[in-house]
PDB file of C-alpha atoms in Angstrom:
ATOM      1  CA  UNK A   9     108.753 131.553  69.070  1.00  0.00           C
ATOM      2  CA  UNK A  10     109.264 130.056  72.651  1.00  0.00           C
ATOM      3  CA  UNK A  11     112.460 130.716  73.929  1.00  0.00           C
ATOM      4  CA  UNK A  12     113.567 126.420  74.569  1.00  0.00           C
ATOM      5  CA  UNK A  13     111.898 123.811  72.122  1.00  0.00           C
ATOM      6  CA  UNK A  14     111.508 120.746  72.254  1.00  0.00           C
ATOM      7  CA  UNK A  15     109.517 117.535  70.744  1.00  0.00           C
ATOM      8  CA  UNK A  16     107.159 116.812  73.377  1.00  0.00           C
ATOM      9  CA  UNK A  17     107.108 113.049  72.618  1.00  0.00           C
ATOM     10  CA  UNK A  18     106.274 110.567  73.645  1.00  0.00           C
ATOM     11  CA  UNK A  19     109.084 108.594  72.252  1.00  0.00           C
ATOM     12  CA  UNK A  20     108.280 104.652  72.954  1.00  0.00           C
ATOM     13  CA  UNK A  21     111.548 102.837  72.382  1.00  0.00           C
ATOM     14  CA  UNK A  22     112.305  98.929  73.337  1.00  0.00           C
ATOM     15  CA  UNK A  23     115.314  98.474  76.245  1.00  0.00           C
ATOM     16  CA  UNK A  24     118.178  98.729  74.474  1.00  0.00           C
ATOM     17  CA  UNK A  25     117.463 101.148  71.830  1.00  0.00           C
ATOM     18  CA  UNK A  26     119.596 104.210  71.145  1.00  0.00           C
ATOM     19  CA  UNK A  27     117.318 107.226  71.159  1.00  0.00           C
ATOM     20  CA  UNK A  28     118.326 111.375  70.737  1.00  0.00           C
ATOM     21  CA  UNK A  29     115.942 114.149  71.631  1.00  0.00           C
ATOM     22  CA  UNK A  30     116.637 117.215  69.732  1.00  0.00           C
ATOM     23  CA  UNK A  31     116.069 120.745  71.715  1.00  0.00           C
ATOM     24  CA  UNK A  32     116.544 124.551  69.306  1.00  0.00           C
ATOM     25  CA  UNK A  33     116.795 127.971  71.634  1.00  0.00           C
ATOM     26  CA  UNK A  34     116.183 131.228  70.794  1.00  0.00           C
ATOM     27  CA  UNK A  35     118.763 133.420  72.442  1.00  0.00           C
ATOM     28  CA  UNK A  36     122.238 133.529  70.783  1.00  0.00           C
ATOM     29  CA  UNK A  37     123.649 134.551  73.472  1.00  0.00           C
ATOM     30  CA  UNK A  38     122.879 131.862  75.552  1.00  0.00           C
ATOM     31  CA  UNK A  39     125.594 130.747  77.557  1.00  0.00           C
ATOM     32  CA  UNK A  40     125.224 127.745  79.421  1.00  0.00           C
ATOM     33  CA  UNK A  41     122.963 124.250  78.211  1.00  0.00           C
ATOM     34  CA  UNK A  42     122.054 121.364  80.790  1.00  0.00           C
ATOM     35  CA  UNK A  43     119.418 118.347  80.121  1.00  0.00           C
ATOM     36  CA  UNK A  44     117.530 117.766  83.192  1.00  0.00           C
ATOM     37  CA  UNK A  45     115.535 114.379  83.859  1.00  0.00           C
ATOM     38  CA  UNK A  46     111.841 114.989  85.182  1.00  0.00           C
ATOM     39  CA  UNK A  47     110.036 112.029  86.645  1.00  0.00           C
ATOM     40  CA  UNK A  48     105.797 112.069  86.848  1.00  0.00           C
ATOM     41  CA  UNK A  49     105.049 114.514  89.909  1.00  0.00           C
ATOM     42  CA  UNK A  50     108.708 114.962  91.019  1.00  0.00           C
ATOM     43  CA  UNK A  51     111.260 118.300  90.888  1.00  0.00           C
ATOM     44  CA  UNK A  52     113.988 118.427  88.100  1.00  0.00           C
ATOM     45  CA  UNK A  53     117.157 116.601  88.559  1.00  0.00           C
ATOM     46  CA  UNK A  54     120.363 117.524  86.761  1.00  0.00           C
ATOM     47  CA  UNK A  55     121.204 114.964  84.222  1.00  0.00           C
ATOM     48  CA  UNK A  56     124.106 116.621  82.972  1.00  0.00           C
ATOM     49  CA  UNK A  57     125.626 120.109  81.586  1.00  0.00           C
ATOM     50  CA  UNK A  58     126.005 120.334  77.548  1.00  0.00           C
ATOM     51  CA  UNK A  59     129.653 121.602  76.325  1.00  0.00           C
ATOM     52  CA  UNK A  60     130.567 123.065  73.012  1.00  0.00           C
ATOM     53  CA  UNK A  61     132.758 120.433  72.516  1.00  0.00           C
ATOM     54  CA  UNK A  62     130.459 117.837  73.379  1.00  0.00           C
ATOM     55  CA  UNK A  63     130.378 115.491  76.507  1.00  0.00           C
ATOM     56  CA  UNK A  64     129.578 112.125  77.490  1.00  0.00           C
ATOM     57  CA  UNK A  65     128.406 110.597  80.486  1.00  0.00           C
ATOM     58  CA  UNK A  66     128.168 106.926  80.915  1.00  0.00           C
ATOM     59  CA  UNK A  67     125.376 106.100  78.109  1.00  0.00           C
ATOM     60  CA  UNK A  68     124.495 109.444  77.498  1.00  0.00           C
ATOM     61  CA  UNK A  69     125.969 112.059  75.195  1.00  0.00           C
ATOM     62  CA  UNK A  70     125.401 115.730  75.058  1.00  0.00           C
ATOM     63  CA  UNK A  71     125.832 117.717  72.126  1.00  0.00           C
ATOM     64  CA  UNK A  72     125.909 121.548  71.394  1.00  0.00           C
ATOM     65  CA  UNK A  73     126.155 123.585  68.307  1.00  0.00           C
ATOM     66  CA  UNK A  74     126.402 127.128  68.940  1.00  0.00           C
ATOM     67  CA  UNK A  75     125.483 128.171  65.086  1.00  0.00           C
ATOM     68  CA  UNK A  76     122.431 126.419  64.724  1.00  0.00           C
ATOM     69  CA  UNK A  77     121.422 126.620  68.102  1.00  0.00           C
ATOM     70  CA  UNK A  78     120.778 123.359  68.646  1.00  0.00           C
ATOM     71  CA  UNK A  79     121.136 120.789  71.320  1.00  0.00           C
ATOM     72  CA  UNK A  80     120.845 117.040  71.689  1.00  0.00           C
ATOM     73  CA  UNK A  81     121.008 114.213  74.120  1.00  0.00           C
ATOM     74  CA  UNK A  82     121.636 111.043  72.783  1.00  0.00           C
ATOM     75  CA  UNK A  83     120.932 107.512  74.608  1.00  0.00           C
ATOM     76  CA  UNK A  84     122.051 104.541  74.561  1.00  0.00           C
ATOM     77  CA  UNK A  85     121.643 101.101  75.603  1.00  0.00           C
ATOM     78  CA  UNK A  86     118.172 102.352  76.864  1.00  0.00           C
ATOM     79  CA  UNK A  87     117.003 100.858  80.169  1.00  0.00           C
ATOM     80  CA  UNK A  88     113.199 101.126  81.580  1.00  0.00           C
ATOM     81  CA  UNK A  89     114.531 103.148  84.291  1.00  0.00           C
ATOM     82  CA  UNK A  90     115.658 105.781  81.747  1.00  0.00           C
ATOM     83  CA  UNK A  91     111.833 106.674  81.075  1.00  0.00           C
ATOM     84  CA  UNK A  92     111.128 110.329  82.176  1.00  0.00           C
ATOM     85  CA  UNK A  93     111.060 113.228  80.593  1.00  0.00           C
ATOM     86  CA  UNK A  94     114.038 114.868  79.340  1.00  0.00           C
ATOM     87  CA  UNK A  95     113.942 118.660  79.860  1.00  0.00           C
ATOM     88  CA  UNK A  96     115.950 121.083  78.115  1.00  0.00           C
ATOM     89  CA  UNK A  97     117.343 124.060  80.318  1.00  0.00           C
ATOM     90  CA  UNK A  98     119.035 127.016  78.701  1.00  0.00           C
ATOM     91  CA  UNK A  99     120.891 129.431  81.206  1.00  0.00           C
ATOM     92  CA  UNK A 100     121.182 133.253  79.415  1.00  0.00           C
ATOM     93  CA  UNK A 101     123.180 134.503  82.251  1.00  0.00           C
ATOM     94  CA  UNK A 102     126.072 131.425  82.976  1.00  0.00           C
ATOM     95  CA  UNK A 103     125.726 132.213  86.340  1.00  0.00           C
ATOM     96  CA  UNK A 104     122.658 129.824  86.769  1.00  0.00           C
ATOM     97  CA  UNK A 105     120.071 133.169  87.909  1.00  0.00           C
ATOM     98  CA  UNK A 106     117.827 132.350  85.168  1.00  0.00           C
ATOM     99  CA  UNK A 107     116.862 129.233  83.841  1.00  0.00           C
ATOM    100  CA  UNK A 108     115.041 128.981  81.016  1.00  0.00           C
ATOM    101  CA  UNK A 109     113.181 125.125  80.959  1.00  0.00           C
ATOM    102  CA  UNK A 110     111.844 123.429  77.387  1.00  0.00           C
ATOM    103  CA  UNK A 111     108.588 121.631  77.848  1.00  0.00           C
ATOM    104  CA  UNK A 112     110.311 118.410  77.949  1.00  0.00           C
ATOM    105  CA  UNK A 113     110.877 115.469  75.564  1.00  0.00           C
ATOM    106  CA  UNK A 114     108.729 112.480  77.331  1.00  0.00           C
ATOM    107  CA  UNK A 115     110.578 109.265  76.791  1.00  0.00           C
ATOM    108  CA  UNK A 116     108.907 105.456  77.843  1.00  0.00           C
ATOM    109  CA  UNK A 117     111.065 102.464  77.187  1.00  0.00           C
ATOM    110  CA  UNK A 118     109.559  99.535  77.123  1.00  0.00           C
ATOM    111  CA  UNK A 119     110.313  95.647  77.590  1.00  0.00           C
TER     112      UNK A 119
ATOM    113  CA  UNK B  29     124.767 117.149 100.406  1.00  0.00           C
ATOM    114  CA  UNK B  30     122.608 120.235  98.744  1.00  0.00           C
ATOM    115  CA  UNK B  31     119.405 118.629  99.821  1.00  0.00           C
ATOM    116  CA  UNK B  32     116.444 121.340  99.603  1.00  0.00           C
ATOM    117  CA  UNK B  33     112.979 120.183 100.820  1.00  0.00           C
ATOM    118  CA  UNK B  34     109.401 121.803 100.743  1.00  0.00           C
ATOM    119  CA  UNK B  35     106.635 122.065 102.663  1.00  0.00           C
ATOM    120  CA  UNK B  36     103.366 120.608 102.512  1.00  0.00           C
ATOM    121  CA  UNK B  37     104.305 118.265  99.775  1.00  0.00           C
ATOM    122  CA  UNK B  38     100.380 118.358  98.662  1.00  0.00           C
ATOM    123  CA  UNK B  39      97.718 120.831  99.709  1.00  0.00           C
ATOM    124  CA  UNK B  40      94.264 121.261  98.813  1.00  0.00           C
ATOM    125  CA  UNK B  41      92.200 124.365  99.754  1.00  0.00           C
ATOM    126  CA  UNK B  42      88.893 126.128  99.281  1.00  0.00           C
ATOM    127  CA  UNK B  43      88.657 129.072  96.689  1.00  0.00           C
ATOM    128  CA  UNK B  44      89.770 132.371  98.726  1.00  0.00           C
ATOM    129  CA  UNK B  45      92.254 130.994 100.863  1.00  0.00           C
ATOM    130  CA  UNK B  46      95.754 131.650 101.307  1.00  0.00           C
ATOM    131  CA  UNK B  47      98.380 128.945 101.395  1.00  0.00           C
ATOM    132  CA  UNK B  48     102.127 129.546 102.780  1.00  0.00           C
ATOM    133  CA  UNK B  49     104.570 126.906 101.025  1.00  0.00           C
ATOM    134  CA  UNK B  50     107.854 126.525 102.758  1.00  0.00           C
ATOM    135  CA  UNK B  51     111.363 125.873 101.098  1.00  0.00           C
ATOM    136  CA  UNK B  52     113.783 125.253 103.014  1.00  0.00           C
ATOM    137  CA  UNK B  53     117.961 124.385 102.455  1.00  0.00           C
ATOM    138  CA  UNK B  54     119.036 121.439 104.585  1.00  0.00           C
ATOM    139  CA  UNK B  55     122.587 121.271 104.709  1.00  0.00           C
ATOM    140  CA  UNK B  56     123.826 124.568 103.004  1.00  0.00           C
ATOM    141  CA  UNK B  57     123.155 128.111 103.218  1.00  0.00           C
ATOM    142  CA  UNK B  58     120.938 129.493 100.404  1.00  0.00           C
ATOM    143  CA  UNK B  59     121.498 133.189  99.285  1.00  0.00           C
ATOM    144  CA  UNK B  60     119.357 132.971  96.610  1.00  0.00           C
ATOM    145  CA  UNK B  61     116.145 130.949  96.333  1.00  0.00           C
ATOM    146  CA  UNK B  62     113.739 131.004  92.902  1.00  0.00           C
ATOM    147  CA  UNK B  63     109.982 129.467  93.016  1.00  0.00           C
ATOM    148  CA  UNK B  64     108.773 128.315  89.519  1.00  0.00           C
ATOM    149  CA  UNK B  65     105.427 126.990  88.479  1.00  0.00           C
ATOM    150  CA  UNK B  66     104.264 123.859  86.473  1.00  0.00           C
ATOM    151  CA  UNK B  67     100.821 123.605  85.152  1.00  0.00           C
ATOM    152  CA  UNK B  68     100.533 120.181  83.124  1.00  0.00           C
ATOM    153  CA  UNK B  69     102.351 119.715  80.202  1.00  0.00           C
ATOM    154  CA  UNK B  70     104.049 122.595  80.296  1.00  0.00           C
ATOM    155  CA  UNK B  71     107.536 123.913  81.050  1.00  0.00           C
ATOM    156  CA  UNK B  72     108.655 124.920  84.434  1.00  0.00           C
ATOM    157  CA  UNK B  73     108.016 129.171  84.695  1.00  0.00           C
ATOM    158  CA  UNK B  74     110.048 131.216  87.155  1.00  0.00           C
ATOM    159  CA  UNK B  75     107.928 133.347  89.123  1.00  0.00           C
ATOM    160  CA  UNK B  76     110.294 135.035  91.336  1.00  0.00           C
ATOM    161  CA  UNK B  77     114.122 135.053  92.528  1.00  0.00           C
ATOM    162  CA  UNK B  78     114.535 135.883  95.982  1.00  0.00           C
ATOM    163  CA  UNK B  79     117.693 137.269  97.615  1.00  0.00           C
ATOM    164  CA  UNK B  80     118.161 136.566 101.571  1.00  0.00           C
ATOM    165  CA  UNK B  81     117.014 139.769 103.216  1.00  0.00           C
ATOM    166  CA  UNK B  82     115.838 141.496  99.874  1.00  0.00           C
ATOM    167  CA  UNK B  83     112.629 142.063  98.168  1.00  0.00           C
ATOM    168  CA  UNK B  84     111.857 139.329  95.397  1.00  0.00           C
ATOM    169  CA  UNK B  85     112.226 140.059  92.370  1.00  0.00           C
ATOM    170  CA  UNK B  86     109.005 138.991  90.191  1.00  0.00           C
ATOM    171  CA  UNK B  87     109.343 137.687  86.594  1.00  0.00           C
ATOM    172  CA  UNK B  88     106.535 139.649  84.055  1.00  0.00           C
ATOM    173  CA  UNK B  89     102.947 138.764  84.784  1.00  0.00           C
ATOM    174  CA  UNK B  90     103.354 137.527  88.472  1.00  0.00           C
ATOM    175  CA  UNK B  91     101.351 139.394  90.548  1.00  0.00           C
ATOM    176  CA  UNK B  92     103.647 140.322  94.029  1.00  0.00           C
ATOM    177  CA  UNK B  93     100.596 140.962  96.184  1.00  0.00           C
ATOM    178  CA  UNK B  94      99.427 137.520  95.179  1.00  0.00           C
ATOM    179  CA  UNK B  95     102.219 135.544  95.501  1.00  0.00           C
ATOM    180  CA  UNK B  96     103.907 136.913  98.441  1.00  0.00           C
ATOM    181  CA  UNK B  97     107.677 136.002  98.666  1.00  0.00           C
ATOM    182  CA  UNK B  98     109.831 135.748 102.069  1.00  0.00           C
ATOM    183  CA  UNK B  99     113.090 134.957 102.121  1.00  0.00           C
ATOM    184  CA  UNK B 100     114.040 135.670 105.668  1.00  0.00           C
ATOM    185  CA  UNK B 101     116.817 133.376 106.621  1.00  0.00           C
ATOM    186  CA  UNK B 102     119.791 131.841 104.575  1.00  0.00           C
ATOM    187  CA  UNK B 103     118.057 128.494 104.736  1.00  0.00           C
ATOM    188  CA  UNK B 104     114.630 129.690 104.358  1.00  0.00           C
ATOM    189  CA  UNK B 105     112.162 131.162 101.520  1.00  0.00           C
ATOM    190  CA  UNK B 106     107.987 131.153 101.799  1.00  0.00           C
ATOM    191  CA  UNK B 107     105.475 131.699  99.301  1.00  0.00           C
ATOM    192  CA  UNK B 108     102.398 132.129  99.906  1.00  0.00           C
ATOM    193  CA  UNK B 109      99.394 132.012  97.266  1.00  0.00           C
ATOM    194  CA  UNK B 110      96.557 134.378  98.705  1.00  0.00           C
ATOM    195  CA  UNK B 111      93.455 134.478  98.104  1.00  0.00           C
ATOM    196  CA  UNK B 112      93.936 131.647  96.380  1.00  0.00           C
ATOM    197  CA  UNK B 113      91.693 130.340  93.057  1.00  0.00           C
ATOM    198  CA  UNK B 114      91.244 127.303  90.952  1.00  0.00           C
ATOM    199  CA  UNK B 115      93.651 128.875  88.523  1.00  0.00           C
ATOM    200  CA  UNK B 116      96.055 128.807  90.792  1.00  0.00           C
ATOM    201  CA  UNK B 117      96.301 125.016  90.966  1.00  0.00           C
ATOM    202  CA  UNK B 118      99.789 124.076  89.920  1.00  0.00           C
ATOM    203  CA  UNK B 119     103.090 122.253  90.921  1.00  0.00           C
ATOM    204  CA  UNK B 120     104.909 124.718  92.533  1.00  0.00           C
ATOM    205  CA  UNK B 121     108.915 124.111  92.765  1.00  0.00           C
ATOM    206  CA  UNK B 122     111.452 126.078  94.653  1.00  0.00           C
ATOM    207  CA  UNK B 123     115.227 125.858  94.119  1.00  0.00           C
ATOM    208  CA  UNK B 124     118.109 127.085  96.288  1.00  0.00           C
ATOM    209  CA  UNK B 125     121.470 128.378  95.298  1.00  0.00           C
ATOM    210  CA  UNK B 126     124.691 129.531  97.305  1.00  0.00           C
ATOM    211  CA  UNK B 127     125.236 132.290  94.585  1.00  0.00           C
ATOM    212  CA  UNK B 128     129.262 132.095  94.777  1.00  0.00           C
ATOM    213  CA  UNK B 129     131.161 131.701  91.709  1.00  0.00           C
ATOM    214  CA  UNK B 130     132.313 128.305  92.520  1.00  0.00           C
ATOM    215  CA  UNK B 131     129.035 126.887  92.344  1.00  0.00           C
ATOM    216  CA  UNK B 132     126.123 128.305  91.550  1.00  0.00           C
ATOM    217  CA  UNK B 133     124.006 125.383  90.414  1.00  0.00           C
ATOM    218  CA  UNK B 134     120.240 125.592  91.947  1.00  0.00           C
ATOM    219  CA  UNK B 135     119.132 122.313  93.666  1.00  0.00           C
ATOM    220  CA  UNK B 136     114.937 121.876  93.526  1.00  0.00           C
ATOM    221  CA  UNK B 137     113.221 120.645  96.210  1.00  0.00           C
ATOM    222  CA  UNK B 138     110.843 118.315  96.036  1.00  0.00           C
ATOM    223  CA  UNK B 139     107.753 120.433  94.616  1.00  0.00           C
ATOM    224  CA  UNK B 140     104.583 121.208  96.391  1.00  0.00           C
ATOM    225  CA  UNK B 141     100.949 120.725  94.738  1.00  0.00           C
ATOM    226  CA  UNK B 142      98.182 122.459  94.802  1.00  0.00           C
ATOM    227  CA  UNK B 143      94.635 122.054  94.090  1.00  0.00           C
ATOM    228  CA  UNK B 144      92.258 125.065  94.679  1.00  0.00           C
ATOM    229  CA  UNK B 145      88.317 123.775  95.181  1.00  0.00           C
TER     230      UNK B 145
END
């Protein structure tokens, strides 16, 4: 079983649409969760850290649940410049020595 | 601020040859840098994590004597692929931390690629 997965996509959604990408680890004792946008050919940005409680950014939410070790990332109001793909970064440690990436979730919004 | 960059951006090189990559932190000093790799479609793999003035420390199945890690200077880390092959041909991505407690997020650079002829 790999360690982060995710639903490689491609998801093909219409500007506006709400869209959530779904992401399952493997280690319990995982302790820190992060989606990171990845453009064609370009490094990793931080989109934003994932809290147990849940957190929301603008038109993105974040979602964790510890039990089921699950995490989501939930768009709305989709825009074309929201196409990327959507990678899902587990940290074992917390202390950010050892990310662990998913394969990404590729997402194209269209006019 | 946190700005990392790498050097070449692209290279392309004959089967056999070694190639040095460069990371470097622009505006903050680095004591730890990790290089990952990215072959298409896949996830991003850490290769090594690299302390300022310590020996890397290599994730399972990267070879050290091929991928030869120097992290001499707080704002500096190399690679360098030797003897390089077409399997070898991969987006390679560095990232630099500060390591402190208050923040120890890692900031990429901008990724180099490589294409072994």
């Amino acid at each position: 079983r790999k360690e982060v997965e995710q639903d490689p996509g491609p998801f093909n959604v219409p500007e506006g649409a709400t869209v959530a990408f779904n992401c399952t680890y493997s280690n319990s004792a995982s302790q820190s969760f992060f989606w990171y946008r990845q453009d064609c050919r370009k490094e990793p940005k931080l989109l934003m850290s994932v809290y147990s409680s849940g957190n929301e950014d603008g038109r993105f939410t974040a979602q964790l649940n510890r039990a089921s070790q699950y995490i989501s990332l939930l768009i709305r109001d989709s825009k074309l410049s929201d196409s990327a793909t959507y990678l899902c970064v587990v940290d074992p440690t917390g202390t950010a020595s050892k990310l662990t990436f998913g394969t990404g979730t590729r997402l194209q919004v269209t006019l | 601020g946190a700005v990392v960059s790498q050097h070449p951006s692209w290279v392309i090189c004959k089967s056999g040859t070694s190639v040095k990559i460069e990371c470097r932190s622009l505006d903050f000093q680095a004591t730890t840098m990790f290089w990952y790799r990215q072959f298409p479609k896949q996830s991003l793999m850490l290769m090594a994590t690299s302390n300022e003035g310590s020996k890397a420390t290599y994730e399972q199945g990267v070879e050290k004597d091929k991928f030869l890690i120097n992290h001499a200077s707080l704002t500096l880390s190399t690679l360098t692929v030797t003897s390089a092959h077409p399997e070898d041909s991969s987006f390679y991505i560095c990232s630099a931390s500060t390591g402190t407690s208050f923040s120890n997020e890692q900031f990429f650079g901008p990724g180099t690629r490589l294409t072994v002829l």
